[in-house]
Amino acid sequence: MAELRSYRMFIDGLWCDAEGGARLESLNPATEEAWCRFPAATGNDVDRAVAAAHRAMSAGPWATMSATARGKLLRRLGDLVAENADLLAETETTDTGKLIRETRSQIRYVADYFHYFGGAADKLEGATLPIDKSDMFVMTVREPIGVVAAIVPWNSQLMLAAVKIGPALAAGNSIVLKASEHGPAPLLELARLCEEAGFPPGSINVVTGLGDPCGARLTRHPLVARIAFTGGPGTARHVVRNSAENFAAVTLELGGKSPIIVFDDADIESAVNGIVAGNFGATGQSCVAGSRVLIQAGIFDAILARVAERARRIEIGDPLDQGSEMGPLATRAQRDHIESVLARSLAAGASLVAGGKRPAQYPRGWYFEPTILDCPHSDIPAGREELFGPVLSAFRFADEAEAVALANASEFGLAAGIFTRDGARGLRLMHQIRAGIVWINTYRAVSPMAPFGGFRQSGVGREAGIESLLDYSRTKTVWINTGTAPMGDPFTMR
Ligand code: NAD
């Protein structure tokens, strides 16, 4: 067996092991075998990382660096990410099973996020206020918030880290980033590039380890002022409870059960491609998966037949092979969860149109076939619960009102897709659908400029865009007495 790659954490500008030397192994989802080792941080390791981040905010080069210089560092990091895209992509693919064709293109785009926030760093401005007192001059200045605790899940870790690191550092905060225990290697490779870019010690720290103690300690730490969490709603509840200790500002990017609505006037090819991209792209392991497909009754059979035909042709294979269109699921637990929800869904009356099992040609690796369920009523578990895998649940609707009602009948509210040639209808529904992102005649498009996030069980706050940069800073209000008279005695009426 090949020697396991060995990683260390990045704290205060130094590479280090966990206190006591404890380590965890990361498994390659395509082989089910361990391929690297990484430190299992203890609570004390987290304390060290937060203390380093706090020192960086209060003394040393990071604390006094101009916004323009911070922006340059971020742009340099973007350049290094682009130059090292192949290495980062291969690491992420080996560690999480995400297809190399997806990691290669996504990581080049990750560089754009660093360039975008690097460019925005010195555009954060305060204001002068037209105050209602003639002898006062009042202004606001924008300041960093403090130490940011950023926590990411295993899917698209580099992208999810970039939307946190970019605005946090652009606004002058320091950051402690906790990688997922299911595939931390890409973030440790990114830490190496941060070091090469020249970020001062403590400004960015990357710790690895289990949710508890590592994430739990981080989110309740008294010196943490801002938490940016991406993961599942169950974990998010722990995070919010922990933030009651430090009153840190919190953003949560959680899961979804996003609807894709197809009307009978839609461009069929576009709709089929949108459904396939929304469900089988990233092997369905995407928070914005369009896993509730709502199709107008008259075209239901025709659309589903076309999607099923494409799904059966999807090339399942080694994620490191550029030709593969779907790889394995990231963890065994993921596959077990999908199989159990699928069994409950079939028992509840859903019928299988395609897939539904492990592909016979892959006895090793956590592969699962692209799966389509025809759901005769809304009480099908796969149509309500997030599966985070390649499983599409299809429902019929009669008219626009029923489509909106079905789309909104979910505890989540992350994204939605609408396929129709009727532009007015697209805009009308955009207002009525409760989701943070609405795609009309497209699906899964993202950009550094476009805010991303949901509401209800899908989370709070937005990532990307200028809105998120503001969210990593706070205003300080400054009052200046410009009058010539001294300040009066407070107990003397004037
Ligand atoms: P998860 O919630 O199990 O873990 C996410 C992170 O939280 C990991 O780093 C984990 O170690 C950490 N964690 C665990 N317990 C913790 C605790 N008590 N305190 C603090 N941190 C803790 O999620 P996962 O299984 O890794 O990822 C899948 C989930 O992430 C899905 O629900 C998916 O929809 C969601 N997700 C959301 C988005 C989005 O932007 N909205 C993007 C990707 C994934």
XYZ file of C-alpha atoms and ligand atoms in Angstrom:
538
model
C 0.000 0.000 0.000
C 1.266 3.494 -0.825
C 2.628 5.640 2.003
C -0.069 7.940 3.455
C 0.416 11.623 2.741
C 0.944 13.503 5.988
C -0.469 16.969 6.700
C 0.049 19.471 9.519
C -2.091 22.415 10.652
C -1.231 26.055 10.056
C -1.326 28.190 13.230
C 0.369 31.574 13.760
C 2.346 31.190 10.529
C 3.784 27.816 11.618
C 3.064 24.217 10.599
C 2.205 22.122 13.630
C 0.767 18.862 14.948
C -2.076 18.585 17.422
C -1.280 18.713 21.126
C -0.366 15.136 22.078
C 0.151 14.238 18.415
C -3.321 12.736 17.805
C -4.161 12.238 14.111
C -7.079 11.245 11.947
C -7.111 9.566 8.545
C -8.997 10.721 5.495
C -10.461 8.069 3.195
C -10.505 8.254 -0.591
C -14.219 7.748 -1.466
C -13.322 6.019 -4.746
C -11.219 3.315 -3.055
C -12.542 3.411 0.544
C -8.876 3.441 1.637
C -7.019 5.953 3.811
C -4.793 8.178 1.687
C -3.681 10.929 4.104
C -3.316 11.746 7.799
C -4.010 15.045 9.480
C -3.935 16.434 13.048
C -6.943 15.968 15.344
C -6.909 19.398 16.994
C -7.783 19.584 20.678
C -9.541 22.448 22.419
C -6.108 23.803 23.407
C -4.989 23.817 19.762
C -8.083 25.827 18.877
C -7.325 28.231 21.736
C -3.801 28.687 20.352
C -5.159 29.442 16.879
C -7.710 31.960 18.194
C -5.065 33.620 20.385
C -2.764 33.946 17.344
C -5.605 35.439 15.293
C -6.405 37.849 18.102
C -2.747 38.931 18.403
C -2.640 39.530 14.654
C -5.605 41.909 15.035
C -4.087 43.869 17.886
C -0.332 44.040 17.136
C 2.031 43.301 14.300
C 1.916 43.856 10.568
C -1.666 42.691 9.954
C -3.152 45.135 12.468
C -1.568 48.154 10.777
C -1.621 47.022 7.148
C -3.482 49.330 4.749
C -6.583 48.031 3.015
C -4.761 48.413 -0.310
C -1.925 46.167 0.897
C -4.449 43.589 2.157
C -6.113 43.647 -1.240
C -2.763 43.013 -2.950
C -2.149 39.961 -0.749
C -5.573 38.568 -1.609
C -4.984 39.126 -5.320
C -1.601 37.383 -4.997
C -3.387 34.472 -3.308
C -5.838 34.378 -6.234
C -2.907 34.191 -8.667
C -1.320 31.352 -6.680
C -4.606 29.437 -6.575
C -4.898 29.736 -10.364
C -1.253 28.666 -10.845
C -1.735 25.656 -8.539
C -5.225 24.729 -9.753
C -4.216 21.259 -10.925
C -2.613 20.302 -7.600
C -5.547 21.722 -5.615
C -8.040 19.951 -7.906
C -6.309 16.577 -7.634
C -6.134 16.923 -3.850
C -9.813 17.824 -3.518
C -10.867 15.042 -5.893
C -8.816 12.393 -4.074
C -9.996 13.583 -0.668
C -13.737 14.005 -1.343
C -14.541 12.171 -4.593
C -15.670 15.367 -6.335
C -15.008 14.936 -10.065
C -11.725 16.252 -11.420
C -13.586 17.935 -14.293
C -15.559 19.874 -11.658
C -12.710 20.633 -9.231
C -10.436 21.840 -12.079
C -12.953 24.368 -13.358
C -14.271 25.330 -9.923
C -10.797 26.048 -8.516
C -9.934 28.379 -11.390
C -13.126 30.176 -10.419
C -12.093 30.167 -6.731
C -9.166 32.363 -7.815
C -11.737 34.892 -9.118
C -13.280 35.130 -5.638
C -9.909 36.137 -4.169
C -9.360 38.626 -6.992
C -12.837 40.092 -6.488
C -12.489 40.582 -2.728
C -8.870 41.722 -3.146
C -10.124 44.464 -5.453
C -12.895 45.416 -3.035
C -10.655 45.652 0.067
C -9.983 49.396 -0.235
C -13.513 50.308 -1.360
C -15.101 49.991 2.101
C -16.091 53.504 3.095
C -17.728 55.288 5.989
C -20.155 58.203 5.702
C -20.806 61.691 7.014
C -24.306 62.086 8.396
C -26.636 65.082 7.901
C -27.268 65.182 11.661
C -30.110 67.177 13.249
C -27.775 69.238 15.513
C -26.042 72.319 14.109
C -23.012 72.132 16.424
C -22.148 68.513 15.714
C -20.216 66.766 12.958
C -21.032 63.048 12.823
C -19.393 60.368 10.745
C -19.198 56.606 10.591
C -16.000 54.685 9.989
C -15.935 51.032 8.961
C -13.817 48.689 11.053
C -13.071 44.970 11.014
C -15.119 42.952 13.514
C -12.304 40.828 14.982
C -11.466 37.128 14.905
C -13.620 35.197 12.432
C -14.348 31.497 13.014
C -15.080 29.879 9.657
C -16.360 26.306 9.478
C -16.897 24.391 6.246
C -18.302 20.992 5.212
C -16.533 18.549 2.875
C -18.174 19.486 -0.401
C -16.567 22.272 -2.478
C -14.362 23.166 0.476
C -12.090 25.531 -1.424
C -15.015 27.485 -2.845
C -16.816 27.596 0.506
C -13.602 28.694 2.234
C -12.897 31.380 -0.396
C -16.279 33.099 0.174
C -15.330 33.403 3.844
C -11.575 34.116 3.670
C -11.998 36.700 0.896
C -14.361 39.173 2.601
C -13.034 38.451 6.119
C -9.434 39.385 5.237
C -10.413 42.144 2.795
C -12.237 43.881 5.645
C -9.185 43.485 7.931
C -10.322 40.660 10.205
C -8.193 37.641 11.059
C -9.549 34.151 10.572
C -9.426 30.651 12.011
C -10.707 28.219 9.425
C -11.837 24.752 10.465
C -11.632 22.200 7.654
C -14.017 19.254 7.425
C -12.815 16.009 8.975
C -14.018 14.321 5.740
C -11.390 15.735 3.403
C -9.330 18.527 4.992
C -6.375 18.254 2.581
C -7.456 20.944 0.061
C -7.599 23.605 2.791
C -4.151 22.657 4.074
C -2.815 23.022 0.516
C -4.551 26.416 0.408
C -2.850 27.367 3.699
C 0.497 26.669 2.014
C -0.442 29.173 -0.695
C -1.489 31.737 1.948
C 1.976 31.375 3.475
C 3.591 31.776 0.047
C 1.443 34.844 -0.680
C 2.915 36.457 2.436
C -0.015 36.844 4.833
C 1.424 37.823 8.242
C 1.432 35.192 11.042
C -1.952 34.729 12.702
C -3.967 36.548 10.033
C -5.078 33.194 8.622
C -4.974 29.909 10.538
C -6.258 26.497 9.413
C -7.143 23.854 11.997
C -8.278 20.279 11.394
C -10.213 17.889 13.586
C -13.616 16.710 14.668
C -16.676 18.931 15.042
C -16.512 18.373 18.762
C -14.086 19.455 20.277
C -12.630 21.525 17.446
C -15.690 23.313 15.917
C -17.499 23.493 19.235
C -14.567 25.187 21.007
C -14.099 27.599 18.136
C -17.717 28.772 17.996
C -17.992 29.448 21.728
C -14.535 31.001 22.142
C -14.716 34.366 23.970
C -12.298 36.018 21.501
C -14.324 35.035 18.411
C -16.428 37.942 17.151
C -17.901 36.557 13.927
C -18.890 33.028 12.871
C -19.357 31.927 9.266
C -20.729 28.393 9.142
C -21.596 26.143 6.209
C -22.994 22.710 6.945
C -26.176 20.954 7.992
C -29.052 22.506 9.984
C -28.505 20.120 12.927
C -24.899 21.254 13.377
C -25.965 24.877 12.844
C -28.159 24.620 15.959
C -25.071 23.737 18.017
C -23.253 26.693 16.472
C -26.050 29.129 17.314
C -26.280 27.806 20.877
C -22.498 28.174 21.268
C -22.631 31.734 19.972
C -24.815 32.585 22.960
C -21.514 32.418 24.910
C -19.625 35.035 22.891
C -22.519 36.844 21.087
C -20.577 36.520 17.842
C -22.392 37.647 14.697
C -23.390 34.495 12.805
C -24.065 33.630 9.181
C -25.344 30.158 8.350
C -25.302 28.557 4.912
C -27.235 25.325 5.305
C -28.904 22.741 3.176
C -31.859 22.838 0.836
C -34.603 20.947 -0.946
C -34.791 23.287 -3.876
C -37.586 23.090 -6.465
C -37.065 23.206 -10.230
C -40.404 24.174 -11.841
C -40.985 23.302 -15.494
C -43.978 24.825 -17.321
C -45.375 23.357 -20.528
C -44.157 26.389 -22.519
C -40.524 25.831 -21.471
C -37.639 25.207 -23.836
C -37.542 21.452 -23.249
C -33.850 20.949 -23.913
C -32.956 23.746 -21.538
C -35.266 22.358 -18.842
C -33.890 18.811 -19.191
C -30.315 20.097 -18.977
C -31.237 22.231 -15.954
C -32.759 19.227 -14.173
C -29.768 17.004 -14.984
C -27.289 19.711 -13.874
C -29.308 20.450 -10.741
C -29.476 16.820 -9.623
C -26.563 14.873 -11.041
C -23.913 17.601 -11.329
C -21.473 17.225 -8.387
C -23.031 13.742 -7.968
C -25.997 15.539 -6.410
C -23.837 16.582 -3.446
C -24.646 20.229 -3.703
C -26.559 22.419 -1.274
C -28.441 23.953 -4.227
C -29.363 20.595 -5.787
C -32.767 21.026 -7.478
C -33.959 17.789 -5.987
C -37.712 18.558 -6.087
C -38.642 18.672 -9.763
C -42.153 20.059 -10.345
C -43.404 19.445 -13.895
C -46.685 20.641 -15.454
C -48.893 17.556 -15.838
C -49.212 17.648 -19.657
C -45.450 17.306 -20.220
C -44.589 15.262 -17.113
C -44.062 11.912 -18.865
C -42.141 13.394 -21.801
C -39.755 15.390 -19.605
C -39.152 12.585 -17.165
C -38.462 10.145 -20.018
C -35.815 12.499 -21.439
C -34.183 13.105 -18.061
C -34.171 9.338 -17.389
C -32.630 8.636 -20.792
C -29.780 11.089 -20.029
C -29.415 9.806 -16.461
C -28.911 6.225 -17.699
C -26.161 7.451 -20.037
C -24.248 9.272 -17.279
C -20.700 7.946 -17.202
C -20.063 6.824 -13.621
C -16.374 6.365 -12.894
C -13.125 7.202 -11.159
C -13.403 10.870 -10.137
C -9.782 11.433 -11.211
C -10.719 10.407 -14.772
C -11.560 13.495 -16.858
C -14.210 11.453 -18.735
C -16.273 10.564 -15.649
C -19.571 12.428 -15.287
C -20.492 11.153 -11.815
C -18.179 9.926 -9.061
C -18.703 8.344 -5.649
C -20.488 9.878 -2.683
C -18.086 11.432 -0.197
C -18.736 9.126 2.743
C -20.192 5.721 3.489
C -22.661 7.407 5.864
C -23.935 9.517 2.948
C -24.687 6.426 0.907
C -26.334 4.649 3.846
C -28.537 7.701 4.430
C -29.605 7.851 0.779
C -30.445 4.157 0.700
C -32.543 4.431 3.825
C -34.536 7.483 2.603
C -35.036 5.761 -0.741
C -36.475 2.650 0.909
C -38.888 4.788 2.964
C -39.900 6.710 -0.158
C -40.726 3.582 -2.142
C -42.735 2.290 0.817
C -44.628 5.623 0.859
C -45.770 5.189 -2.757
C -42.984 6.608 -4.962
C -42.023 4.570 -8.021
C -38.534 4.138 -9.404
C -37.998 5.545 -12.916
C -34.211 5.099 -13.018
C -31.316 3.984 -10.803
C -31.962 3.226 -7.153
C -28.933 1.069 -6.390
C -25.153 0.786 -6.258
C -23.683 0.278 -9.750
C -22.650 -3.372 -10.123
C -19.353 -2.510 -11.836
C -18.078 -0.687 -8.700
C -17.969 -3.054 -5.720
C -15.502 -0.645 -4.073
C -16.070 3.068 -3.600
C -19.270 4.730 -2.414
C -20.908 4.941 -5.820
C -24.646 5.263 -6.361
C -26.640 5.350 -9.597
C -28.403 8.517 -10.775
C -31.887 7.922 -9.405
C -35.296 9.249 -10.395
C -38.478 8.873 -8.355
C -41.997 9.518 -9.670
C -43.864 10.895 -6.646
C -47.677 10.668 -6.806
C -48.223 12.804 -3.691
C -46.229 15.280 -1.623
C -45.798 13.022 1.409
C -42.748 11.184 0.042
C -39.668 11.387 2.320
C -37.234 11.920 -0.593
C -39.308 14.937 -1.642
C -39.013 16.561 1.795
C -35.662 15.576 3.314
C -32.286 16.674 2.023
C -30.476 13.620 0.623
C -27.290 15.273 -0.652
C -26.919 12.728 -3.444
C -28.016 11.953 -7.016
C -31.726 11.422 -6.281
C -34.424 13.422 -8.037
C -38.041 13.413 -6.825
C -40.542 14.431 -9.534
C -44.032 15.836 -8.863
C -46.895 16.939 -11.166
C -48.695 20.262 -10.979
C -51.759 21.547 -12.826
C -51.283 25.327 -12.907
C -49.168 28.240 -11.704
C -50.884 28.479 -8.309
C -50.277 24.812 -7.564
C -46.638 25.123 -8.712
C -46.018 27.990 -6.268
C -47.786 26.166 -3.424
C -45.708 23.019 -3.988
C -42.479 24.998 -4.361
C -43.073 26.770 -1.053
C -44.174 23.618 0.806
C -40.714 23.036 2.274
C -38.954 23.929 5.494
C -35.948 24.994 3.375
C -35.554 28.138 1.252
C -32.179 28.127 -0.478
C -32.734 28.115 -4.249
C -35.344 27.584 -6.974
C -35.351 27.168 -10.747
C -38.141 28.221 -13.125
C -38.258 27.081 -16.746
C -40.784 28.994 -18.883
C -40.739 31.052 -22.090
C -43.214 33.480 -20.473
C -40.935 36.216 -19.106
C -43.727 37.893 -17.116
C -44.552 34.595 -15.425
C -40.894 34.081 -14.544
C -40.783 37.476 -12.819
C -44.169 36.955 -11.125
C -43.051 33.635 -9.640
C -39.658 34.996 -8.660
C -41.485 37.271 -6.200
C -43.761 34.514 -4.882
C -41.170 31.791 -4.320
C -39.546 31.742 -0.894
C -35.873 31.143 -1.679
C -32.670 33.161 -1.467
C -31.687 32.454 -5.085
C -34.019 32.119 -8.094
C -32.670 30.962 -11.462
C -34.925 31.545 -14.473
C -34.196 29.315 -17.493
C -30.852 28.316 -15.984
C -29.593 26.518 -12.864
C -26.534 26.398 -10.549
C -24.914 29.607 -11.829
C -22.798 31.405 -9.193
C -20.469 34.398 -9.212
C -18.259 36.347 -6.767
C -20.523 39.360 -7.401
C -23.826 37.598 -6.670
C -25.011 37.157 -3.044
C -25.646 33.518 -2.128
C -27.716 32.159 0.749
C -31.152 31.139 1.925
C -33.589 31.495 4.744
C -35.645 29.341 7.146
C -33.841 25.976 7.541
C -31.442 27.002 4.756
C -29.786 29.599 6.940
C -29.281 33.317 7.500
C -27.014 35.878 5.869
C -25.427 36.044 2.446
C -22.023 35.108 1.084
C -20.315 36.731 -1.955
C -21.013 40.172 -3.329
C -20.378 43.540 -1.700
C -23.175 42.782 0.783
C -21.004 40.068 2.329
C -17.984 42.368 2.577
C -20.062 44.861 4.575
C -21.136 41.958 6.743
C -17.512 41.367 7.797
C -17.148 44.948 9.017
C -18.990 47.148 11.465
C -19.564 50.852 11.731
C -18.237 53.057 14.490
C -20.128 56.322 14.898
C -17.999 59.368 15.732
C -19.531 62.569 17.206
C -17.464 65.777 17.105
C -18.591 68.963 18.796
C -17.837 71.754 16.296
C -19.422 74.517 18.412
C -17.383 77.303 20.011
C -19.145 77.087 23.387
C -17.946 74.525 25.950
C -20.164 71.511 26.620
C -22.921 72.587 29.006
C -23.718 71.347 32.515
C -26.137 68.399 31.998
C -28.353 69.510 34.902
C -28.823 73.073 33.724
C -31.833 73.575 31.415
C -31.064 75.688 28.339
P -21.948 19.036 8.973
O -22.925 20.016 9.469
O -21.952 17.658 9.525
O -20.440 19.564 9.194
C -20.032 20.831 8.758
C -18.838 21.295 9.590
O -19.265 21.529 10.924
C -17.690 20.291 9.663
O -16.462 20.963 9.550
C -17.853 19.704 11.062
O -16.659 19.231 11.623
C -18.346 20.917 11.818
N -19.031 20.600 13.086
C -19.596 19.429 13.470
N -20.100 19.536 14.729
C -19.849 20.798 15.135
C -20.144 21.530 16.329
N -20.771 20.967 17.372
N -19.774 22.824 16.384
C -19.142 23.427 15.341
N -18.829 22.777 14.200
C -19.186 21.480 14.103
O -22.141 19.026 7.393
P -21.509 18.043 6.310
O -22.161 16.718 6.418
O -20.024 18.111 6.377
O -21.976 18.800 4.962
C -23.237 18.639 4.403
C -24.203 19.748 4.766
O -23.677 21.034 4.401
C -25.499 19.615 4.012
O -26.608 19.830 4.838
C -25.398 20.698 2.952
O -26.596 21.109 2.400
C -24.668 21.769 3.677
N -24.057 22.707 2.722
C -24.577 23.972 2.581
C -24.041 24.865 1.658
C -24.589 26.265 1.489
O -23.851 27.137 1.028
N -25.815 26.564 1.814
C -22.963 24.479 0.886
C -22.469 23.202 1.048
C -23.018 22.332 1.981
